C-alpha positions as a LaTeX table, in Angstrom:
\begin{tabular}{lrrr}
\hline
Residue & $x$ (\AA) & $y$ (\AA) & $z$ (\AA) \\
\hline
Unk1 & 120.82 & 94.24 & 4.34 \\
Unk2 & 123.91 & 96.30 & 3.49 \\
Unk3 & 122.46 & 99.18 & 5.50 \\
Unk4 & 122.06 & 96.94 & 8.58 \\
Unk5 & 125.61 & 95.65 & 8.23 \\
Unk6 & 126.89 & 99.20 & 7.88 \\
Unk7 & 125.05 & 100.35 & 11.01 \\
Unk8 & 126.42 & 97.40 & 12.96 \\
Unk9 & 129.95 & 98.20 & 11.83 \\
Unk10 & 129.53 & 101.82 & 12.89 \\
Unk11 & 128.21 & 100.73 & 16.30 \\
Unk12 & 131.12 & 98.33 & 16.86 \\
Unk13 & 133.59 & 101.00 & 15.86 \\
Unk14 & 132.02 & 103.38 & 18.36 \\
Unk15 & 132.43 & 100.95 & 21.30 \\
Unk16 & 136.25 & 101.11 & 21.51 \\
Unk17 & 136.04 & 104.87 & 21.14 \\
Unk18 & 133.58 & 105.11 & 24.02 \\
Unk19 & 135.69 & 102.82 & 26.17 \\
Unk20 & 138.81 & 104.81 & 25.32 \\
Unk21 & 137.00 & 108.05 & 26.15 \\
Unk22 & 135.91 & 106.62 & 29.53 \\
Unk23 & 139.45 & 105.41 & 30.29 \\
Unk24 & 141.07 & 108.65 & 29.23 \\
Unk25 & 138.64 & 110.49 & 31.47 \\
Unk26 & 140.45 & 108.98 & 34.46 \\
Unk27 & 143.90 & 108.62 & 32.92 \\
Unk28 & 144.04 & 112.31 & 32.13 \\
Unk29 & 143.67 & 113.37 & 35.75 \\
Unk30 & 144.16 & 110.98 & 38.64 \\
Unk31 & 146.54 & 110.33 & 41.50 \\
Unk32 & 147.93 & 106.85 & 42.26 \\
Unk33 & 149.02 & 106.20 & 45.83 \\
Unk34 & 149.95 & 103.48 & 48.34 \\
Unk35 & 148.56 & 103.24 & 51.83 \\
Unk36 & 150.12 & 101.17 & 54.60 \\
Unk37 & 149.15 & 100.14 & 58.11 \\
Unk38 & 150.52 & 97.71 & 60.65 \\
Unk39 & 149.69 & 96.40 & 64.08 \\
Unk40 & 151.39 & 94.25 & 66.70 \\
Unk41 & 149.28 & 91.82 & 68.70 \\
Unk42 & 150.18 & 89.94 & 71.83 \\
Unk43 & 149.28 & 86.26 & 71.20 \\
Unk44 & 146.68 & 84.61 & 73.41 \\
Unk45 & 146.62 & 81.10 & 71.91 \\
Unk46 & 149.55 & 78.69 & 72.14 \\
Unk47 & 149.38 & 75.25 & 70.53 \\
Unk48 & 151.78 & 72.55 & 71.73 \\
Unk49 & 152.42 & 69.21 & 70.07 \\
Unk50 & 152.83 & 66.47 & 72.71 \\
Unk51 & 153.81 & 62.90 & 71.84 \\
Unk52 & 153.87 & 60.12 & 74.40 \\
Unk53 & 155.90 & 57.10 & 73.38 \\
Unk54 & 156.51 & 53.73 & 74.98 \\
Unk55 & 160.05 & 53.85 & 73.58 \\
Unk56 & 160.91 & 56.62 & 76.06 \\
Unk57 & 160.48 & 54.14 & 78.88 \\
Unk58 & 161.77 & 51.20 & 76.83 \\
Unk59 & 158.29 & 49.71 & 76.95 \\
Unk60 & 158.09 & 49.72 & 80.75 \\
Unk61 & 155.34 & 52.34 & 80.95 \\
Unk62 & 152.29 & 51.86 & 78.74 \\
Unk63 & 150.70 & 54.62 & 76.68 \\
Unk64 & 147.58 & 54.40 & 78.84 \\
Unk65 & 149.56 & 54.98 & 82.04 \\
Unk66 & 151.48 & 57.91 & 80.53 \\
Unk67 & 148.27 & 59.44 & 79.25 \\
Unk68 & 146.56 & 59.22 & 82.65 \\
Unk69 & 149.58 & 60.85 & 84.31 \\
Unk70 & 149.57 & 63.62 & 81.70 \\
Unk71 & 145.85 & 64.29 & 82.13 \\
Unk72 & 146.21 & 64.48 & 85.91 \\
Unk73 & 149.12 & 66.93 & 85.62 \\
Unk74 & 147.26 & 69.16 & 83.16 \\
Unk75 & 144.12 & 69.19 & 85.29 \\
Unk76 & 146.18 & 70.30 & 88.29 \\
Unk77 & 147.29 & 73.23 & 86.15 \\
Unk78 & 143.67 & 74.18 & 85.54 \\
Unk79 & 143.59 & 72.93 & 81.95 \\
Unk80 & 140.19 & 71.81 & 80.67 \\
Unk81 & 141.42 & 68.63 & 78.97 \\
Unk82 & 138.05 & 68.03 & 77.29 \\
Unk83 & 138.28 & 71.38 & 75.53 \\
Unk84 & 141.99 & 72.11 & 75.27 \\
Unk85 & 143.48 & 68.70 & 74.50 \\
Unk86 & 142.79 & 66.51 & 71.48 \\
Unk87 & 144.31 & 63.46 & 69.85 \\
Unk88 & 145.73 & 64.18 & 66.39 \\
Unk89 & 147.53 & 60.94 & 65.57 \\
Unk90 & 148.56 & 57.54 & 66.92 \\
Unk91 & 150.49 & 54.51 & 65.76 \\
Unk92 & 148.70 & 51.44 & 64.49 \\
Unk93 & 150.60 & 49.50 & 67.15 \\
Unk94 & 148.49 & 51.26 & 69.76 \\
Unk95 & 145.66 & 48.86 & 68.97 \\
Unk96 & 147.83 & 45.74 & 68.84 \\
Unk97 & 148.59 & 43.35 & 71.63 \\
Unk98 & 151.99 & 41.89 & 72.32 \\
Unk99 & 155.39 & 43.51 & 72.46 \\
Unk100 & 154.78 & 46.22 & 69.86 \\
Unk101 & 155.67 & 49.72 & 71.10 \\
Unk102 & 153.08 & 52.44 & 70.54 \\
Unk103 & 152.93 & 56.23 & 70.45 \\
Unk104 & 150.16 & 58.80 & 70.60 \\
Unk105 & 150.23 & 62.46 & 69.57 \\
Unk106 & 148.16 & 65.26 & 71.09 \\
Unk107 & 147.55 & 68.93 & 70.43 \\
Unk108 & 147.40 & 71.03 & 73.59 \\
Unk109 & 145.93 & 74.54 & 73.43 \\
Unk110 & 147.01 & 76.96 & 76.15 \\
Unk111 & 146.07 & 80.57 & 76.85 \\
Unk112 & 149.13 & 82.20 & 78.42 \\
Unk113 & 152.95 & 81.98 & 78.35 \\
Unk114 & 152.76 & 81.04 & 82.03 \\
Unk115 & 150.70 & 77.97 & 81.19 \\
Unk116 & 153.20 & 77.06 & 78.46 \\
Unk117 & 156.09 & 77.19 & 80.94 \\
Unk118 & 154.19 & 75.11 & 83.49 \\
Unk119 & 153.21 & 72.56 & 80.84 \\
Unk120 & 156.80 & 72.09 & 79.69 \\
Unk121 & 157.97 & 71.69 & 83.29 \\
Unk122 & 155.16 & 69.30 & 84.29 \\
Unk123 & 155.49 & 67.09 & 81.22 \\
Unk124 & 159.26 & 67.04 & 81.60 \\
Unk125 & 158.84 & 65.81 & 85.19 \\
Unk126 & 156.73 & 62.94 & 83.84 \\
Unk127 & 159.45 & 61.94 & 81.40 \\
Unk128 & 157.49 & 63.27 & 78.42 \\
Unk129 & 160.16 & 65.12 & 76.49 \\
Unk130 & 158.70 & 65.11 & 72.98 \\
Unk131 & 156.97 & 68.49 & 73.32 \\
Unk132 & 157.24 & 71.34 & 70.82 \\
Unk133 & 155.46 & 74.55 & 69.91 \\
Unk134 & 153.14 & 74.00 & 66.96 \\
Unk135 & 151.86 & 77.54 & 66.43 \\
Unk136 & 151.21 & 80.83 & 68.20 \\
Unk137 & 148.24 & 82.97 & 67.24 \\
Unk138 & 145.42 & 85.19 & 68.52 \\
Unk139 & 141.77 & 84.31 & 68.96 \\
Unk140 & 140.65 & 87.51 & 67.16 \\
Unk141 & 143.28 & 87.45 & 64.42 \\
Unk142 & 140.82 & 87.76 & 61.51 \\
Unk143 & 139.17 & 90.79 & 63.13 \\
Unk144 & 142.54 & 92.50 & 63.55 \\
Unk145 & 143.47 & 91.70 & 59.94 \\
Unk146 & 140.38 & 93.49 & 58.68 \\
Unk147 & 141.06 & 96.47 & 60.94 \\
Unk148 & 144.58 & 96.82 & 59.54 \\
Unk149 & 143.36 & 96.52 & 55.93 \\
Unk150 & 140.79 & 99.27 & 56.52 \\
Unk151 & 143.45 & 101.45 & 58.12 \\
Unk152 & 145.69 & 100.90 & 55.07 \\
Unk153 & 142.88 & 102.00 & 52.75 \\
Unk154 & 142.26 & 105.12 & 54.81 \\
Unk155 & 145.99 & 105.83 & 54.68 \\
Unk156 & 145.87 & 105.65 & 50.88 \\
Unk157 & 142.95 & 108.07 & 50.81 \\
Unk158 & 144.76 & 110.50 & 53.12 \\
Unk159 & 147.88 & 110.33 & 50.93 \\
Unk160 & 145.79 & 111.07 & 47.83 \\
Unk161 & 144.23 & 114.11 & 49.50 \\
Unk162 & 147.63 & 115.43 & 50.58 \\
Unk163 & 149.11 & 115.13 & 47.09 \\
Unk164 & 146.03 & 116.59 & 45.41 \\
Unk165 & 145.98 & 119.62 & 47.72 \\
Unk166 & 149.66 & 120.21 & 46.94 \\
Unk167 & 148.68 & 121.06 & 43.36 \\
Unk168 & 145.50 & 122.93 & 44.26 \\
Unk169 & 143.12 & 120.06 & 43.51 \\
Unk170 & 141.03 & 117.55 & 45.42 \\
Unk171 & 141.04 & 113.76 & 45.45 \\
Unk172 & 137.63 & 112.56 & 44.36 \\
Unk173 & 136.18 & 109.17 & 43.53 \\
Unk174 & 138.35 & 106.10 & 44.00 \\
Unk175 & 138.19 & 103.98 & 40.84 \\
Unk176 & 140.92 & 101.37 & 41.49 \\
Unk177 & 141.96 & 99.37 & 44.59 \\
Unk178 & 144.66 & 96.71 & 44.80 \\
Unk179 & 144.88 & 94.79 & 48.09 \\
Unk180 & 148.21 & 92.98 & 48.35 \\
Unk181 & 147.16 & 91.21 & 51.59 \\
Unk182 & 150.64 & 91.04 & 53.01 \\
Unk183 & 150.46 & 89.90 & 56.64 \\
Unk184 & 153.31 & 88.34 & 58.55 \\
Unk185 & 152.88 & 86.12 & 61.60 \\
Unk186 & 156.18 & 85.26 & 63.35 \\
Unk187 & 155.42 & 81.54 & 63.57 \\
Unk188 & 158.99 & 80.26 & 63.15 \\
Unk189 & 160.46 & 82.69 & 65.68 \\
Unk190 & 158.09 & 81.47 & 68.35 \\
Unk191 & 158.89 & 77.82 & 67.58 \\
Unk192 & 162.57 & 78.51 & 68.14 \\
Unk193 & 161.92 & 80.24 & 71.45 \\
Unk194 & 159.70 & 77.44 & 72.71 \\
Unk195 & 162.13 & 74.67 & 71.79 \\
Unk196 & 164.98 & 76.49 & 73.44 \\
Unk197 & 162.85 & 76.94 & 76.51 \\
Unk198 & 162.56 & 73.16 & 77.06 \\
Unk199 & 166.24 & 73.01 & 77.86 \\
Unk200 & 165.90 & 76.05 & 80.11 \\
Unk201 & 163.22 & 74.41 & 82.29 \\
Unk202 & 165.72 & 72.85 & 84.65 \\
Unk203 & 165.22 & 72.22 & 88.35 \\
Unk204 & 166.08 & 75.85 & 89.01 \\
Unk205 & 163.80 & 77.28 & 86.34 \\
Unk206 & 160.93 & 74.96 & 87.23 \\
Unk207 & 160.66 & 76.69 & 90.61 \\
Unk208 & 159.73 & 79.93 & 88.87 \\
Unk209 & 157.86 & 78.46 & 85.88 \\
Unk210 & 154.54 & 79.65 & 87.28 \\
Unk211 & 155.67 & 83.21 & 86.65 \\
Unk212 & 156.64 & 82.39 & 83.07 \\
Unk213 & 160.38 & 82.71 & 83.73 \\
Unk214 & 162.51 & 82.90 & 80.59 \\
Unk215 & 159.53 & 83.23 & 78.24 \\
Unk216 & 159.54 & 86.03 & 75.70 \\
Unk217 & 157.09 & 85.28 & 72.90 \\
Unk218 & 157.24 & 87.62 & 69.96 \\
Unk219 & 154.22 & 89.70 & 69.06 \\
Unk220 & 152.19 & 88.89 & 65.96 \\
Unk221 & 152.92 & 91.54 & 63.33 \\
Unk222 & 150.29 & 92.38 & 60.73 \\
Unk223 & 151.22 & 94.64 & 57.83 \\
Unk224 & 149.02 & 95.54 & 54.87 \\
Unk225 & 149.64 & 97.65 & 51.78 \\
Unk226 & 146.88 & 99.03 & 49.57 \\
Unk227 & 147.33 & 100.63 & 46.16 \\
Unk228 & 144.56 & 102.94 & 44.99 \\
Unk229 & 143.75 & 105.49 & 42.29 \\
Unk230 & 141.63 & 108.59 & 42.87 \\
Unk231 & 140.18 & 111.04 & 40.37 \\
Unk232 & 141.65 & 114.54 & 40.60 \\
Unk233 & 139.00 & 117.22 & 40.70 \\
\hline
\end{tabular}
């Protein structure tokens, strides 16, 4: 029994030594580097928040009438209202009868800055002023994110090779990767631009809204950093 206990103790003592030997194998000779990559993307999806409210007309124009006018205006712009417009919220008063004032909120998805300008102008002409930019993005954003992450990893590998060659060695197996996943989408900047644009869509600007006058949406900036360790050979 004592012999078995002794063997077990020897085996347990050997485990940390083996682990330390494996760790020191890499710690003794490795290069630690960072790789970075970034990409700017022109957005192709623009989401507007549109709220129609009976208060805007002091109860003289019903929600139903405002909604029909809005749908007609959007269809004239070429918007597929079945696909690009959806209801996201409405007041409980919408379902009540009597003198209660109601409101209804929509999300409108558009594909170009030109459509955004035309939408602001058209809705403004209808007396619908509660319009704001909800978000700006790209339909293939996830694909681009992965591309930038891969490019960052390749950058790290290239940096390791450069440093290794400087001391007459080679960068071998990668045994550690840290992905910080740092991507920045300029959401707030685009909101500011869109809200400022509503005031700019005056009678003069509305004449050129089809050409996207005064619109300058920022690009979506993706930036990734990867930390990695490579064995020096």
